[in-house]
Short mmCIF file of C-alpha atoms in Angstrom, two decimals:
data_model
loop_
_atom_site.label_atom_id
_atom_site.label_comp_id
_atom_site.label_asym_id
_atom_site.label_seq_id
_atom_site.Cartn_x
_atom_site.Cartn_y
_atom_site.Cartn_z
CA MET A 1 -19.22 215.27 32.99
CA LYS A 2 -19.01 212.45 30.48
CA PRO A 3 -15.99 211.47 28.42
CA SER A 4 -15.82 212.33 24.74
CA PRO A 5 -16.25 209.41 22.33
CA PHE A 6 -13.39 207.00 21.84
CA GLU A 7 -12.66 203.71 20.19
CA TYR A 8 -12.19 200.88 22.68
CA VAL A 9 -9.86 197.93 22.18
CA ALA A 10 -9.39 195.20 24.79
CA PRO A 11 -6.66 192.85 23.58
CA THR A 12 -5.82 189.59 25.31
CA SER A 13 -2.06 189.70 24.78
CA MET A 14 0.66 192.31 25.30
CA GLU A 15 1.80 191.85 21.69
CA GLU A 16 -1.66 192.80 20.48
CA ALA A 17 -1.80 195.80 22.84
CA LEU A 18 1.58 197.03 21.61
CA ALA A 19 0.43 196.65 18.01
CA VAL A 20 -2.67 198.77 18.65
CA LEU A 21 -0.50 201.39 20.33
CA ALA A 22 2.03 201.32 17.49
CA GLY A 23 -0.74 201.97 14.96
CA ASP A 24 -1.51 205.44 16.34
CA PRO A 25 0.62 206.16 19.41
CA ASP A 26 -0.23 209.84 19.78
CA GLU A 27 -4.00 209.34 19.89
CA THR A 28 -4.07 206.09 21.87
CA LYS A 29 -3.92 205.84 25.66
CA VAL A 30 -3.34 202.73 27.73
CA LEU A 31 -6.18 202.02 30.18
CA ALA A 32 -5.10 200.10 33.28
CA GLY A 33 -6.94 200.89 36.53
CA GLY A 34 -8.30 204.13 35.13
CA GLN A 35 -8.37 205.85 38.50
CA SER A 36 -6.50 208.87 37.13
CA LEU A 37 -7.15 208.60 33.38
CA VAL A 38 -10.94 208.23 33.63
CA PRO A 39 -11.41 211.30 35.89
CA MET A 40 -9.32 213.28 33.39
CA MET A 41 -11.52 211.94 30.58
CA ASN A 42 -14.70 212.73 32.53
CA PHE A 43 -13.46 216.30 32.88
CA ARG A 44 -12.39 216.18 29.21
CA LEU A 45 -8.90 217.19 30.21
CA ALA A 46 -7.93 214.04 28.30
CA ARG A 47 -9.69 213.19 25.03
CA PRO A 48 -7.90 210.18 23.58
CA GLU A 49 -9.32 208.86 20.32
CA ARG A 50 -8.64 205.30 21.35
CA LEU A 51 -8.18 203.35 24.57
CA VAL A 52 -6.28 200.10 24.70
CA ASP A 53 -7.51 198.33 27.81
CA ILE A 54 -4.89 196.00 29.32
CA ASN A 55 -7.27 194.49 31.89
CA ARG A 56 -7.99 191.40 29.77
CA ILE A 57 -4.33 190.47 29.30
CA PRO A 58 -3.39 187.47 31.45
CA GLY A 59 -0.14 187.29 33.40
CA ILE A 60 0.61 190.99 33.84
CA ALA A 61 -0.37 191.31 37.50
CA GLY A 62 1.36 190.04 40.62
CA THR A 63 4.87 190.00 42.02
CA ASP A 64 7.86 187.68 41.75
CA VAL A 65 11.07 187.44 43.72
CA VAL A 66 13.91 187.12 41.20
CA ALA A 67 17.33 186.71 42.84
CA ASP A 68 17.72 189.74 45.12
CA ARG A 69 14.93 191.81 43.58
CA LEU A 70 11.16 192.02 43.70
CA VAL A 71 9.52 192.30 40.30
CA ILE A 72 6.14 194.01 40.35
CA ARG A 73 4.18 193.37 37.17
CA THR A 74 2.45 196.38 35.74
CA ARG A 75 -1.23 195.70 36.46
CA THR A 76 -0.69 194.77 40.12
CA ARG A 77 -3.50 196.52 41.99
CA HIS A 78 -2.66 198.80 44.92
CA LEU A 79 -4.72 196.53 47.19
CA ALA A 80 -2.59 193.50 46.30
CA LEU A 81 0.50 195.38 47.47
CA GLN A 82 -1.27 196.54 50.63
CA ASN A 83 -1.93 192.87 51.37
CA THR A 84 1.47 191.55 50.31
CA SER A 85 3.01 188.97 52.62
CA LEU A 86 6.52 189.89 51.48
CA PRO A 87 8.69 189.84 54.61
CA GLY A 88 11.31 192.37 55.65
CA PRO A 89 11.66 196.13 55.26
CA LEU A 90 10.49 196.17 51.61
CA GLY A 91 7.24 194.40 52.49
CA HIS A 92 6.72 196.89 55.32
CA LEU A 93 7.31 199.83 52.97
CA LEU A 94 5.02 198.48 50.25
CA ARG A 95 2.15 197.77 52.65
CA HIS A 96 2.36 201.22 54.23
CA ALA A 97 2.76 203.07 50.93
CA ALA A 98 -0.18 201.19 49.37
CA ALA A 99 -2.42 202.03 52.32
CA LYS A 100 -1.90 205.74 51.54
CA VAL A 101 -2.99 205.45 47.91
CA GLY A 102 -6.48 206.98 47.70
CA HIS A 103 -9.25 204.96 49.32
CA LEU A 104 -10.24 201.30 49.30
CA PRO A 105 -12.42 201.51 46.15
CA ILE A 106 -9.51 203.22 44.38
CA ARG A 107 -7.02 200.61 45.58
CA THR A 108 -9.15 197.71 44.33
CA ARG A 109 -8.84 199.04 40.80
CA GLY A 110 -5.80 201.32 40.44
CA THR A 111 -2.48 199.79 39.44
CA PHE A 112 1.18 200.13 40.38
CA GLY A 113 2.36 200.47 36.77
CA GLY A 114 -0.37 202.96 35.98
CA SER A 115 0.69 205.18 38.88
CA LEU A 116 4.27 205.29 37.63
CA ALA A 117 3.27 205.96 34.03
CA HIS A 118 0.85 208.70 35.16
CA CYS A 119 3.61 210.36 37.24
CA ASP A 120 1.56 212.48 39.61
CA ALA A 121 3.84 214.58 41.80
CA ALA A 122 2.07 213.26 44.91
CA SER A 123 2.16 209.57 43.93
CA GLU A 124 3.39 207.26 46.67
CA TRP A 125 4.56 204.68 44.12
CA CYS A 126 6.66 207.20 42.21
CA LEU A 127 8.37 208.01 45.51
CA VAL A 128 9.02 204.36 46.31
CA ALA A 129 10.47 203.82 42.82
CA SER A 130 12.68 206.88 43.20
CA LEU A 131 13.75 205.93 46.72
CA LEU A 132 14.86 202.43 45.82
CA ASP A 133 16.33 203.23 42.38
CA ALA A 134 13.78 201.01 40.66
CA ASP A 135 14.46 199.50 37.27
CA ILE A 136 11.43 200.23 35.10
CA THR A 137 10.84 198.01 32.08
CA ALA A 138 8.91 199.26 29.05
CA GLU A 139 8.07 197.51 25.81
CA SER A 140 7.22 198.69 22.35
CA GLN A 141 6.49 196.83 19.14
CA ALA A 142 9.22 198.66 17.26
CA ARG A 143 12.07 198.45 19.74
CA GLY A 144 11.20 195.59 22.06
CA SER A 145 12.01 195.80 25.75
CA ARG A 146 14.19 198.34 27.51
CA THR A 147 14.93 199.14 31.14
CA ILE A 148 14.88 202.69 32.45
CA ALA A 149 16.44 203.74 35.77
CA ALA A 150 14.01 205.56 38.06
CA ALA A 151 16.41 208.53 38.13
CA ASP A 152 15.87 208.92 34.37
CA PHE A 153 12.19 207.99 34.32
CA PHE A 154 10.41 210.84 36.10
CA ARG A 155 10.86 213.93 33.93
CA SER A 156 8.33 216.51 35.12
CA ILE A 157 4.71 216.71 36.16
CA PHE A 158 2.74 213.95 34.36
CA THR A 159 5.78 213.37 32.14
CA THR A 160 7.97 210.29 32.08
CA ALA A 161 10.63 208.80 29.84
CA LEU A 162 8.02 206.50 28.30
CA GLU A 163 7.61 206.92 24.55
CA PRO A 164 4.05 207.17 23.18
CA ASP A 165 4.29 203.66 21.69
CA GLU A 166 5.55 202.04 24.90
CA ILE A 167 3.77 200.22 27.70
CA LEU A 168 5.33 199.97 31.14
CA THR A 169 5.38 196.22 31.78
CA SER A 170 7.17 195.71 35.10
CA VAL A 171 9.23 197.35 37.80
CA SER A 172 11.94 195.77 39.89
CA LEU A 173 12.96 196.89 43.37
CA PRO A 174 15.85 195.64 45.48
CA LEU A 175 14.83 193.31 48.28
CA LEU A 176 16.02 194.97 51.46
CA ASP A 177 17.55 192.66 54.04
CA ASP A 178 17.05 193.14 57.75
CA SER A 179 19.95 195.59 58.02
CA TRP A 180 17.59 198.12 56.41
CA THR A 181 14.88 200.31 57.87
CA ALA A 182 12.42 201.71 55.37
CA GLY A 183 9.22 203.68 55.70
CA ILE A 184 6.88 206.36 54.49
CA ALA A 185 5.15 209.26 56.25
CA GLU A 186 2.62 211.51 54.59
CA PHE A 187 0.66 214.57 55.59
CA ALA A 188 -2.76 215.14 54.03
CA ARG A 189 -5.66 217.10 55.45
CA ARG A 190 -8.08 214.20 55.05
CA ALA A 191 -7.56 210.46 54.85
CA GLY A 192 -7.01 209.42 51.26
CA ASP A 193 -6.21 212.88 49.92
CA PHE A 194 -3.11 213.51 47.88
CA GLY A 195 -0.27 214.12 50.32
CA ILE A 196 0.79 217.74 50.70
CA VAL A 197 4.25 216.44 51.57
CA THR A 198 5.31 212.80 51.67
CA ALA A 199 8.65 211.52 52.95
CA THR A 200 10.11 208.12 52.14
CA ALA A 201 13.38 206.87 53.53
CA ALA A 202 15.50 203.73 53.57
CA VAL A 203 18.58 203.41 55.75
CA GLN A 204 21.00 200.52 56.08
CA VAL A 205 22.70 200.21 59.47
CA VAL A 206 25.59 197.82 60.11
CA ASP A 207 27.11 197.65 63.59
CA GLY A 208 25.47 200.92 64.57
CA THR A 209 26.76 202.83 61.57
CA VAL A 210 24.73 204.00 58.58
CA THR A 211 26.23 202.33 55.52
CA GLU A 212 23.61 203.49 53.02
CA ALA A 213 20.88 206.12 53.19
CA ARG A 214 18.18 207.09 50.74
CA VAL A 215 15.56 209.79 51.06
CA SER A 216 12.93 210.70 48.49
CA LEU A 217 10.41 213.47 49.05
CA GLY A 218 7.06 214.21 47.40
CA GLY A 219 5.16 217.49 47.28
CA VAL A 220 8.32 219.58 47.10
CA GLY A 221 8.72 219.61 43.32
CA GLU A 222 7.33 218.30 40.05
CA VAL A 223 8.79 214.83 40.52
CA PRO A 224 10.14 212.82 43.47
CA PHE A 225 13.07 214.68 45.01
CA ARG A 226 16.06 212.65 46.19
CA SER A 227 17.56 214.56 49.10
CA VAL A 228 21.29 214.24 48.56
CA ALA A 229 21.85 216.47 51.60
CA ALA A 230 19.88 214.21 53.94
CA GLU A 231 21.49 211.09 52.52
CA SER A 232 25.05 212.38 52.85
CA THR A 233 24.29 213.66 56.34
CA MET A 234 23.49 210.13 57.45
CA ARG A 235 25.94 208.02 55.44
CA GLY A 236 28.91 206.82 57.53
CA GLU A 237 27.55 208.24 60.77
CA ALA A 238 26.37 206.59 63.97
CA TRP A 239 22.65 205.70 63.81
CA THR A 240 21.06 207.93 66.46
CA THR A 241 17.95 210.02 66.90
CA ASP A 242 20.12 213.14 66.65
CA LEU A 243 21.36 211.97 63.26
CA ILE A 244 17.80 211.62 62.00
CA THR A 245 17.01 215.10 63.26
CA ALA A 246 20.07 216.46 61.47
CA ALA A 247 19.12 214.67 58.25
CA ALA A 248 15.59 216.07 58.43
CA GLN A 249 17.03 219.55 58.93
CA ALA A 250 19.36 219.09 55.96
CA ALA A 251 16.48 217.94 53.77
CA ALA A 252 14.30 220.86 54.84
CA GLU A 253 17.08 223.30 53.91
CA GLU A 254 17.78 221.58 50.61
CA VAL A 255 14.25 221.48 49.18
CA ASP A 256 12.82 224.37 47.18
CA PRO A 257 9.11 223.62 47.42
CA PRO A 258 6.31 225.35 45.54
CA SER A 259 3.65 227.46 47.24
CA ASP A 260 0.02 226.81 46.47
CA ILE A 261 -3.36 226.84 48.19
CA HIS A 262 -2.50 223.62 50.03
CA GLY A 263 0.61 225.01 51.67
CA ASP A 264 3.33 227.58 51.12
CA ALA A 265 7.01 226.80 50.75
CA ALA A 266 7.88 227.41 54.41
CA TYR A 267 5.06 225.13 55.52
CA ARG A 268 6.21 222.36 53.20
CA ARG A 269 9.76 222.72 54.52
CA ASP A 270 8.41 222.27 58.03
CA LEU A 271 6.55 219.20 56.89
CA VAL A 272 9.74 217.73 55.46
CA ARG A 273 11.45 218.34 58.81
CA ALA A 274 8.58 216.67 60.67
CA LEU A 275 7.89 213.77 58.33
CA LEU A 276 11.35 212.42 57.55
CA PRO A 277 11.91 211.18 61.12
CA ARG A 278 8.44 209.61 61.10
CA ALA A 279 9.26 207.76 57.90
CA LEU A 280 12.17 206.24 59.81
CA GLY A 281 9.95 205.24 62.69
CA ARG A 282 10.81 208.14 65.03
CA PRO A 283 8.14 210.49 66.32
CA MET B 1 -12.42 209.67 13.58
CA SER B 2 -15.83 208.10 13.25
CA ILE B 3 -18.00 208.01 16.33
CA PRO B 4 -17.78 204.47 17.69
CA SER B 5 -21.10 202.73 17.62
CA ALA B 6 -22.68 200.95 20.52
CA VAL B 7 -21.29 197.58 21.45
CA PRO B 8 -23.11 194.71 23.17
CA VAL B 9 -22.25 194.21 26.84
CA ARG B 10 -23.49 191.47 29.11
CA LEU B 11 -23.73 192.39 32.78
CA TYR B 12 -24.84 190.28 35.71
CA VAL B 13 -26.37 192.73 38.16
CA ASN B 14 -27.72 191.48 41.48
CA GLY B 15 -27.99 188.01 39.98
CA ASP B 16 -29.92 189.09 36.88
CA ARG B 17 -28.49 189.12 33.40
CA TYR B 18 -28.70 192.36 31.44
CA ASP B 19 -27.80 192.46 27.76
CA VAL B 20 -27.24 196.10 26.98
CA SER B 21 -25.86 198.01 24.04
CA VAL B 22 -23.63 200.93 24.98
CA GLU B 23 -21.05 203.27 23.55
CA PRO B 24 -17.58 202.50 24.94
CA ARG B 25 -17.57 205.86 26.71
CA ARG B 26 -20.60 204.96 28.83
CA THR B 27 -19.51 204.52 32.42
CA LEU B 28 -20.68 201.53 34.40
CA ALA B 29 -22.64 203.94 36.61
CA ASP B 30 -24.54 205.37 33.65
CA ALA B 31 -25.13 201.91 32.20
CA LEU B 32 -26.61 200.73 35.50
CA ARG B 33 -28.88 203.75 35.69
CA GLU B 34 -29.79 204.37 32.05
CA ASP B 35 -29.57 200.94 30.44
CA CYS B 36 -30.42 198.60 33.32
CA GLY B 37 -32.91 201.00 34.92
CA LEU B 38 -31.25 200.61 38.31
CA THR B 39 -31.23 204.17 39.56
CA GLY B 40 -30.25 203.31 43.12
CA THR B 41 -26.61 203.92 42.19
CA HIS B 42 -26.08 207.67 42.44
CA LEU B 43 -23.64 209.91 40.60
CA GLY B 44 -22.19 212.78 42.56
CA CYS B 45 -18.81 214.04 41.43
CA GLU B 46 -18.13 211.76 38.45
CA HIS B 47 -14.42 211.82 39.18
CA GLY B 48 -13.93 209.26 41.90
CA VAL B 49 -13.98 211.49 44.97
CA CYS B 50 -17.46 211.27 46.49
CA GLY B 51 -18.12 207.54 46.36
CA ALA B 52 -21.89 207.84 45.81
CA CYS B 53 -21.55 205.52 42.80
CA THR B 54 -19.71 202.77 44.70
CA VAL B 55 -20.83 199.29 43.64
CA LEU B 56 -19.34 195.85 44.15
CA VAL B 57 -17.75 194.44 40.99
CA ASP B 58 -16.95 190.77 41.40
CA GLY B 59 -17.22 191.39 45.14
CA GLN B 60 -14.84 194.35 45.28
CA PRO B 61 -15.94 197.93 45.96
CA MET B 62 -15.28 200.15 42.97
CA ARG B 63 -16.19 203.60 41.72
CA SER B 64 -18.65 202.86 38.91
CA CYS B 65 -18.02 206.35 37.47
CA LEU B 66 -14.36 205.40 36.89
CA MET B 67 -15.07 202.21 35.01
CA PHE B 68 -16.57 201.85 31.57
CA ALA B 69 -19.48 199.47 31.18
CA VAL B 70 -17.59 197.60 28.44
CA GLN B 71 -14.94 196.78 31.02
CA ALA B 72 -17.53 195.02 33.17
CA GLU B 73 -18.45 192.61 30.35
CA GLY B 74 -19.22 189.29 32.01
CA SER B 75 -18.71 190.64 35.54
CA SER B 76 -21.03 190.30 38.49
CA VAL B 77 -22.14 193.67 39.83
CA ARG B 78 -23.93 194.25 43.09
CA THR B 79 -25.74 197.52 43.63
CA VAL B 80 -27.81 198.91 46.46
CA GLU B 81 -30.87 197.26 44.88
CA GLY B 82 -29.20 193.90 45.51
CA LEU B 83 -28.58 194.34 49.23
CA ALA B 84 -31.99 193.69 50.78
CA ILE B 85 -32.64 190.07 51.63
CA ASP B 86 -36.16 190.22 50.18
CA ASP B 87 -38.94 192.73 49.61
CA THR B 88 -39.66 193.04 53.31
CA THR B 89 -36.27 192.36 54.93
CA LEU B 90 -33.52 194.94 54.72
CA HIS B 91 -29.84 194.02 54.69
CA PRO B 92 -28.45 194.40 58.24
CA VAL B 93 -26.49 197.44 57.08
CA GLN B 94 -29.62 199.07 55.69
CA GLN B 95 -31.52 198.27 58.87
CA ALA B 96 -28.75 199.74 61.02
CA PHE B 97 -28.52 202.92 58.92
CA TRP B 98 -32.26 203.35 59.42
CA GLU B 99 -32.16 202.75 63.15
CA HIS B 100 -29.07 204.84 63.84
CA HIS B 101 -29.96 207.77 61.59
CA GLY B 102 -27.06 206.99 59.26
CA LEU B 103 -28.65 209.11 56.56
CA GLN B 104 -30.41 212.40 56.13
CA CYS B 105 -30.91 213.46 52.52
CA GLY B 106 -29.96 209.99 51.31
CA PHE B 107 -27.96 210.98 48.24
CA CYS B 108 -24.70 209.39 49.39
CA THR B 109 -26.43 206.47 51.10
CA PRO B 110 -26.30 203.86 48.29
CA GLY B 111 -22.54 204.27 48.12
CA PHE B 112 -22.12 203.93 51.88
CA LEU B 113 -24.44 200.92 52.02
CA THR B 114 -22.68 198.96 49.30
CA LEU B 115 -19.26 199.92 50.64
CA ALA B 116 -20.11 198.91 54.22
CA ALA B 117 -22.06 195.77 53.30
CA GLY B 118 -19.33 194.54 50.97
CA TYR B 119 -16.59 195.18 53.51
CA LEU B 120 -18.38 193.68 56.50
CA GLU B 121 -19.25 190.54 54.57
CA GLU B 122 -15.57 190.07 53.70
CA HIS B 123 -14.11 191.31 57.01
CA PRO B 124 -16.51 190.34 59.82
CA ASP B 125 -13.88 191.03 62.48
CA ALA B 126 -12.80 194.48 61.28
CA GLY B 127 -12.04 196.88 64.13
CA GLU B 128 -13.55 200.34 64.48
CA ALA B 129 -10.42 202.14 63.26
CA GLU B 130 -10.33 199.91 60.19
CA LEU B 131 -14.01 200.55 59.48
CA ARG B 132 -13.57 204.29 59.90
CA ASP B 133 -10.76 204.15 57.37
CA VAL B 134 -12.97 202.27 54.91
CA LEU B 135 -15.88 204.68 55.46
CA SER B 136 -13.54 207.62 54.81
CA SER B 137 -13.70 206.55 51.14
CA ASN B 138 -17.07 208.24 50.70
CA LEU B 139 -18.42 211.73 51.32
CA CYS B 140 -21.59 212.65 53.22
CA ARG B 141 -22.53 216.30 53.61
CA CYS B 142 -25.46 215.80 56.01
CA THR B 143 -24.73 213.46 58.85
CA GLY B 144 -21.28 214.45 60.06
CA TYR B 145 -20.40 210.76 59.71
CA GLN B 146 -20.78 209.81 63.38
CA ASN B 147 -24.06 208.01 62.84
CA ILE B 148 -22.72 206.30 59.75
CA VAL B 149 -19.89 204.88 61.87
CA LYS B 150 -22.36 203.96 64.59
CA ALA B 151 -24.68 202.25 62.11
CA THR B 152 -21.84 200.32 60.52
CA LEU B 153 -20.62 199.06 63.91
CA ALA B 154 -24.17 198.05 64.85
CA ALA B 155 -24.59 196.28 61.51
CA GLN B 156 -21.37 194.39 62.12
CA GLN B 157 -22.63 193.12 65.45
CA ALA B 158 -25.98 192.18 63.96
CA MET B 159 -24.28 190.33 61.10
CA ASN B 160 -22.06 188.50 63.57
CA GLY B 161 -25.11 187.39 65.51
CA ASP B 162 -24.31 189.39 68.64
CA PRO B 163 -27.68 189.93 70.37
CA ASP B 164 -26.36 192.94 72.32
CA GLY B 165 -25.30 194.56 69.12
CA ASP B 166 -28.64 194.22 67.47
CA THR B 167 -30.26 197.52 66.87
CA ASP B 168 -33.29 197.63 69.10
CA GLY B 169 -34.06 201.24 68.38
CA ASP B 170 -33.51 202.66 71.84
CA THR B 171 -29.89 203.61 71.28
CA ASP B 172 -29.52 207.23 72.25
CA THR B 173 -28.21 208.33 68.89
CA ASP B 174 -29.12 211.98 69.01
CA ALA B 175 -27.60 212.57 72.42
CA ASP B 176 -24.35 210.95 71.29
CA VAL B 177 -23.87 213.10 68.21
CA GLY B 178 -20.69 215.06 68.56
CA GLY B 179 -19.70 213.18 71.67
CA GLU B 180 -18.22 210.26 69.80
CA PRO B 181 -14.46 210.07 70.21
CA ALA B 182 -12.66 210.57 66.92
#
């Protein structure tokens, strides 16, 4: 189908974009990569009266290392993160997560910030943000800039803490030093499909003991699910294959996944059990 | 709200300049077909899944159904019409698809051709697994994909000037269908 008519504005500064949004926040949508918004408009599931296109604004794509964090600016394309030369466990995680986002012609266009703001339950970037307790920065004309913790950002399906007059401008993630292992494992029936279940994990090991553990799971709820059970199973314990198996078991017991045509709850639990070790590099 | 009127958009398609006037809601795919008269770009699903509408925008493969024409203002677009070297010489990817039966009904073919040509030109040394991953972007309901993979690999060799890889037409494509390792 074709989208319903809309007014199109393509400002060349963030201030201008925020002003357009402030003028009519409820009927204006931000257009970044458009790889989720435009399909919804083509289906007429979304019928915004106005689009504010941020693709002509300079300086809002790319990444910067600031002290011990990586700042990802909002319009950074998925492909740029797939090709990032960032060293260490975070670079590894970003490259592997990006490679699972749709297909190449989606990754050339879709954006990191757009994925977070869209908040699809299967989004790899929402999982990464949840996993690493990202700080998410949003700006509005009325209230300026504010930072939202990932734990407070993802509210429910397609719903975030962003206000209608706000634009997500950047996201910061902790740089993980080499004491960390981080990864992602996803199960989908075909390459590029939305994952039925996706596991992300980051574990810090010092002298053979897990000092910090984080697990975030997709496809088991409306938003990324931090598995407290898996994390506490690993924290303080010796880093062994048995420990990973135990953590995967704990996560599988903790989740309360939905059943749908793609997989019932028991199947998704099994996927959690199978995928969490793979996210940590174990078969 | 008043219906937004058409706005002028300047596109550079296959090296030619097109000054068109489109509503903001017109997708790049529809603008190419309806306003530029370039109907080689096909529209299948219109929601980014099938890849039939894939074109190269400033050298990058993109779904032209998920981009509005106004967003391509000033951009260079390459469509399937822009692949052939001249009126009598096909692009190596087109030639290889022909010789290796990489198409049947042909509906998805423009998307596969632009996707494969664009990628091979940028990544001449891509391995088979990498190319299969790229080709997984698009859907084909006729061929079963094996001959599309075969054609793309043959095109790569031809583009890299490997005489053994050139498609001389006697490759036993039919006998290999289904026997190709995944």
